[in-house]
PDB file of C-alpha atoms in Angstrom:
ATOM      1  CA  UNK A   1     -42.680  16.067  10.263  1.00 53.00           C
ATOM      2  CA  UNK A   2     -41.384  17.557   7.161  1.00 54.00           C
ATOM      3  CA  UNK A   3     -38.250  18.921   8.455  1.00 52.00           C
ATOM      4  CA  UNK A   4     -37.328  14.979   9.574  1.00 51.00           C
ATOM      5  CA  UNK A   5     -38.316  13.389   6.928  1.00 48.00           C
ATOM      6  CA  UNK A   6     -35.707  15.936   4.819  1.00 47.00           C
ATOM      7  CA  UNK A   7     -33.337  15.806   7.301  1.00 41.00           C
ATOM      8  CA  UNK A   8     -33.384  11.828   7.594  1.00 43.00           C
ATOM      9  CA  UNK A   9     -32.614  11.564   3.725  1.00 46.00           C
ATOM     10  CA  UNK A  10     -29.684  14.045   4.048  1.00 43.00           C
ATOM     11  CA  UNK A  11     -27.942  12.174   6.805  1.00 42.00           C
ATOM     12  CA  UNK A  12     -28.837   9.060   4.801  1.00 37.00           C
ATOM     13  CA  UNK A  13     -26.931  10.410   1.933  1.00 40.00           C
ATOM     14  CA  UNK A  14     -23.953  11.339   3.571  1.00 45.00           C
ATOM     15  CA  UNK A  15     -23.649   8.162   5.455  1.00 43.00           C
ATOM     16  CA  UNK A  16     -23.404   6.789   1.833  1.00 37.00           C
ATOM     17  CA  UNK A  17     -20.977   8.842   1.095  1.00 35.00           C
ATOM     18  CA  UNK A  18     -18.790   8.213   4.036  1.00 42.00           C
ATOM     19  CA  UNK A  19     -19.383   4.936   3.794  1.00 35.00           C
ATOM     20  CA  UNK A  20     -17.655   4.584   0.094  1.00 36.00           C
ATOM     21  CA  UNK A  21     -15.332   6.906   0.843  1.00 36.00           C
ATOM     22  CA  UNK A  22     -13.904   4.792   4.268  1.00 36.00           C
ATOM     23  CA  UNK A  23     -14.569   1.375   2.419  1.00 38.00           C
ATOM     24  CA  UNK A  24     -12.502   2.608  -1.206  1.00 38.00           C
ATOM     25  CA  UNK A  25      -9.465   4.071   1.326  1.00 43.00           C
ATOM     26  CA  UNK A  26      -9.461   0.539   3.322  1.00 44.00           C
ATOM     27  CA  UNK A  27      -8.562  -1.468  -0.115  1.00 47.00           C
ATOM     28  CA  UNK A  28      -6.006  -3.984   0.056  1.00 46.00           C
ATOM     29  CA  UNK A  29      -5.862  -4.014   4.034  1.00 56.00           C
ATOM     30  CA  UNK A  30      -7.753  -6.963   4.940  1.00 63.00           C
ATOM     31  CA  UNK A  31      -5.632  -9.678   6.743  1.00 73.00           C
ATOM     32  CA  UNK A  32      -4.088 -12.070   4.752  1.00 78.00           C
ATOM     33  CA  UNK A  33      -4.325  -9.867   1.511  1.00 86.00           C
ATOM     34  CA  UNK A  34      -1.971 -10.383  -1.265  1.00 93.00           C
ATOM     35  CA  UNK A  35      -1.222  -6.904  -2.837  1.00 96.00           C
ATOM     36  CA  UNK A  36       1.223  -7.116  -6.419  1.00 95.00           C
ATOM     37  CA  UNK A  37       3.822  -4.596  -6.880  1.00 96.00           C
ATOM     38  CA  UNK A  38       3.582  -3.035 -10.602  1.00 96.00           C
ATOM     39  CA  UNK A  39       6.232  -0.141 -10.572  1.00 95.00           C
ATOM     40  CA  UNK A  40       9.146   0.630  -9.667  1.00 93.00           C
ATOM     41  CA  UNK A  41       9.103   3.761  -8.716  1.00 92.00           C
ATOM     42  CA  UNK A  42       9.240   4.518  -4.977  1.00 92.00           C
ATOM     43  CA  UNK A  43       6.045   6.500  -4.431  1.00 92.00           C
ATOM     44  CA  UNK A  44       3.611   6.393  -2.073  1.00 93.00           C
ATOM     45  CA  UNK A  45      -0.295   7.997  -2.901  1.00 93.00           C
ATOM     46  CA  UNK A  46      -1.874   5.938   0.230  1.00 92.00           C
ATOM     47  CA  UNK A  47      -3.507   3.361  -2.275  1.00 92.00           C
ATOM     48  CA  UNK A  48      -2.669   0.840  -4.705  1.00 92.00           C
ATOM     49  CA  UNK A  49      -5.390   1.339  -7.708  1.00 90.00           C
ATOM     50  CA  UNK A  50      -3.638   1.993 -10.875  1.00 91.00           C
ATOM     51  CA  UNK A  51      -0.132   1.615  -9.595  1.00 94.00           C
ATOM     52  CA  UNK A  52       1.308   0.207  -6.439  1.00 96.00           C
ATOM     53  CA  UNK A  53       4.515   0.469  -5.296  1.00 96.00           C
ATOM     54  CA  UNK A  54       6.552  -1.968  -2.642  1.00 96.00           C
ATOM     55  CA  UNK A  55       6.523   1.306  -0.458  1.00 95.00           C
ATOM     56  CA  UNK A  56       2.328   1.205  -0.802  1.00 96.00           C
ATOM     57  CA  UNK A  57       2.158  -2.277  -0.801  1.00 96.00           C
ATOM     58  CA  UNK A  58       3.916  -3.170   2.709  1.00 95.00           C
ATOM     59  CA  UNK A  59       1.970  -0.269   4.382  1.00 94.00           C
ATOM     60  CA  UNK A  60      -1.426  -1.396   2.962  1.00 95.00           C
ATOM     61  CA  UNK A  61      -0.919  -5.034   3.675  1.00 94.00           C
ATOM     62  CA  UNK A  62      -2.536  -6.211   6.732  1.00 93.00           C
ATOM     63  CA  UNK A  63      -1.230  -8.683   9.298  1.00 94.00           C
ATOM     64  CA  UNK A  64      -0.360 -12.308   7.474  1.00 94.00           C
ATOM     65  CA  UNK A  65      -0.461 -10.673   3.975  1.00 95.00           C
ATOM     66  CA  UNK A  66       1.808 -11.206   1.098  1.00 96.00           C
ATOM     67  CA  UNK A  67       3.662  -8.708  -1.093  1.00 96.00           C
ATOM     68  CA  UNK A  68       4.426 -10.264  -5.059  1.00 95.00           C
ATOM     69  CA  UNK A  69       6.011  -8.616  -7.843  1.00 95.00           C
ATOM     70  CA  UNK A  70       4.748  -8.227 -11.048  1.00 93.00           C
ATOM     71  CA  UNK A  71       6.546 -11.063 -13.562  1.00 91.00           C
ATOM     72  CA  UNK A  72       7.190  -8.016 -15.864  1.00 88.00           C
ATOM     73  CA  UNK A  73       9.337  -5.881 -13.270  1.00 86.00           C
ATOM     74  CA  UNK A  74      12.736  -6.725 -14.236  1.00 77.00           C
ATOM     75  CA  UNK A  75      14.761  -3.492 -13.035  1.00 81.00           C
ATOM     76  CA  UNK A  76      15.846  -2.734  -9.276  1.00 88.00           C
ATOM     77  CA  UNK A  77      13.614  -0.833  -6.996  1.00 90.00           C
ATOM     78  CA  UNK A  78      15.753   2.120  -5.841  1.00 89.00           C
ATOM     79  CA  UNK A  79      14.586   3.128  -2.819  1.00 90.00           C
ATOM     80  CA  UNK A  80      14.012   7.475  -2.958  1.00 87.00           C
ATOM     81  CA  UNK A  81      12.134   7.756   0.319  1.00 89.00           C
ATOM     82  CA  UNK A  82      13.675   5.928   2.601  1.00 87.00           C
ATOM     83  CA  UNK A  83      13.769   2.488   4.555  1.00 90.00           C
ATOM     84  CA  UNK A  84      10.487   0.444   4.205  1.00 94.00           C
ATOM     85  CA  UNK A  85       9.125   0.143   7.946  1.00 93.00           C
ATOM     86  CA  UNK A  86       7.659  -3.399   8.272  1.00 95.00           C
ATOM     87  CA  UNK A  87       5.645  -3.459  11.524  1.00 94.00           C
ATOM     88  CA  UNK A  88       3.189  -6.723  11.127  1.00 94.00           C
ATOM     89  CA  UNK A  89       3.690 -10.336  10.094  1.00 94.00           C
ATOM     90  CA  UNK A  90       4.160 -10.074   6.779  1.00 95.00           C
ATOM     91  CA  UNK A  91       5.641 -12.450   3.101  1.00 95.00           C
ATOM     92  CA  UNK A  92       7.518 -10.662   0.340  1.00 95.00           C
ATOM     93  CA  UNK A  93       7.417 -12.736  -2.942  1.00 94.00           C
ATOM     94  CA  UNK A  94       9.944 -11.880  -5.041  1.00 93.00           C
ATOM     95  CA  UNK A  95      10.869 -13.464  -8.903  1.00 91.00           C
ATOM     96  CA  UNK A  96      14.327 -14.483  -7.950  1.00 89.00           C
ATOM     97  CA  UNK A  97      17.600 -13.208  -7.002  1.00 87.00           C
ATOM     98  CA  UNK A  98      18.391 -11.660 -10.483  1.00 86.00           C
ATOM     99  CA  UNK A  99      15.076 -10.083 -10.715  1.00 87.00           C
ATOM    100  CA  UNK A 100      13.828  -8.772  -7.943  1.00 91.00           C
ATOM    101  CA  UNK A 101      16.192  -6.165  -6.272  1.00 90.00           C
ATOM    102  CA  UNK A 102      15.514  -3.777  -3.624  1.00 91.00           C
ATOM    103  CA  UNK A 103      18.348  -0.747  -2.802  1.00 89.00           C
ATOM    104  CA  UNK A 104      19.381   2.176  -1.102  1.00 87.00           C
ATOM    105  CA  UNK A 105      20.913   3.494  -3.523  1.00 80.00           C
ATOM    106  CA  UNK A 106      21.378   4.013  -7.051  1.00 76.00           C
ATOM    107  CA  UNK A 107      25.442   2.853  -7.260  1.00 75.00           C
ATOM    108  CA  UNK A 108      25.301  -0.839  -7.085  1.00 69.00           C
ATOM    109  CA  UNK A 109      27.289  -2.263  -3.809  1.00 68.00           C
ATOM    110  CA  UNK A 110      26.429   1.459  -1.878  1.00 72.00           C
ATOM    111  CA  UNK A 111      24.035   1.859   0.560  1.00 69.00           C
ATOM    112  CA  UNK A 112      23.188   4.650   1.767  1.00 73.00           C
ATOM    113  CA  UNK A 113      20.870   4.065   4.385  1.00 77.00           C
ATOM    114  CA  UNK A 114      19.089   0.365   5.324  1.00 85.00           C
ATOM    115  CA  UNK A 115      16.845  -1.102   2.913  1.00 91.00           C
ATOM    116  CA  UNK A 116      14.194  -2.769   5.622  1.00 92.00           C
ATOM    117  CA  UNK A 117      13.327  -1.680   9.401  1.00 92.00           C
ATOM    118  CA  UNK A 118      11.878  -4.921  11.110  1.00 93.00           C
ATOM    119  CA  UNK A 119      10.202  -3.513  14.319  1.00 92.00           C
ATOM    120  CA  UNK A 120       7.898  -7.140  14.545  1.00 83.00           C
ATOM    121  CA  UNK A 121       6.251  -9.498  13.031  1.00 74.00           C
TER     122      UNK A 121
END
């Protein structure tokens, strides 16, 4: 009886554990979430905690959500990693045509690959 009882608290405990570990790595990708883009910087670390990305922020959206910028993001998002895949229904909210730019490159007017792949929604 001993041996269950221990064993019963140890599972218990590392259910817990799973369990905050699976419900901190599902942040931000609840349908209809609105996720804000704070940097610049195309990065991707599979979360958006301390900073998010547009990169982070489309592929943590869920269907229906919305992507906004941060008012205090004034320079261009330069795109390092490649095209941003969008493959659910999903808004981008930017701050206007002379703020919020997204590019493939660092020369202005020279692309060198697409900025968005659309594959639905």
């Amino acid at each position: 009886m001993r041996n269950t009882v221990g064993l019963t608290r140890i599972f218990l405990a590392i259910s817990l554990v799973i369990l905050a570990v699976v419900s901190t790595s599902w942040q931000g990708v609840a349908e209809g979430a609105t996720l804000t883009v704070n940097t610049t910087a195309d990065g991707n670390d599979g979360e958006c905690v301390v900073d998010c990305s547009l990169r982070e922020a489309i592929a943590l959206a869920g269907s229906g959500g919305t992507v906004n910028f941060a008012t205090s993001l004034s320079t261009p998002h330069t795109l390092t990693l490649g095209e941003l895949v969008i493959d659910k229904t999903l808004t981008l909210s930017g701050n206007g045509t002379t703020t919020t730019i997204i590019q493939a490159s660092t020369t202005p007017g020279t692309a060198t690959s697409r900025v968005f792949n659309i594959t639905s929604g």
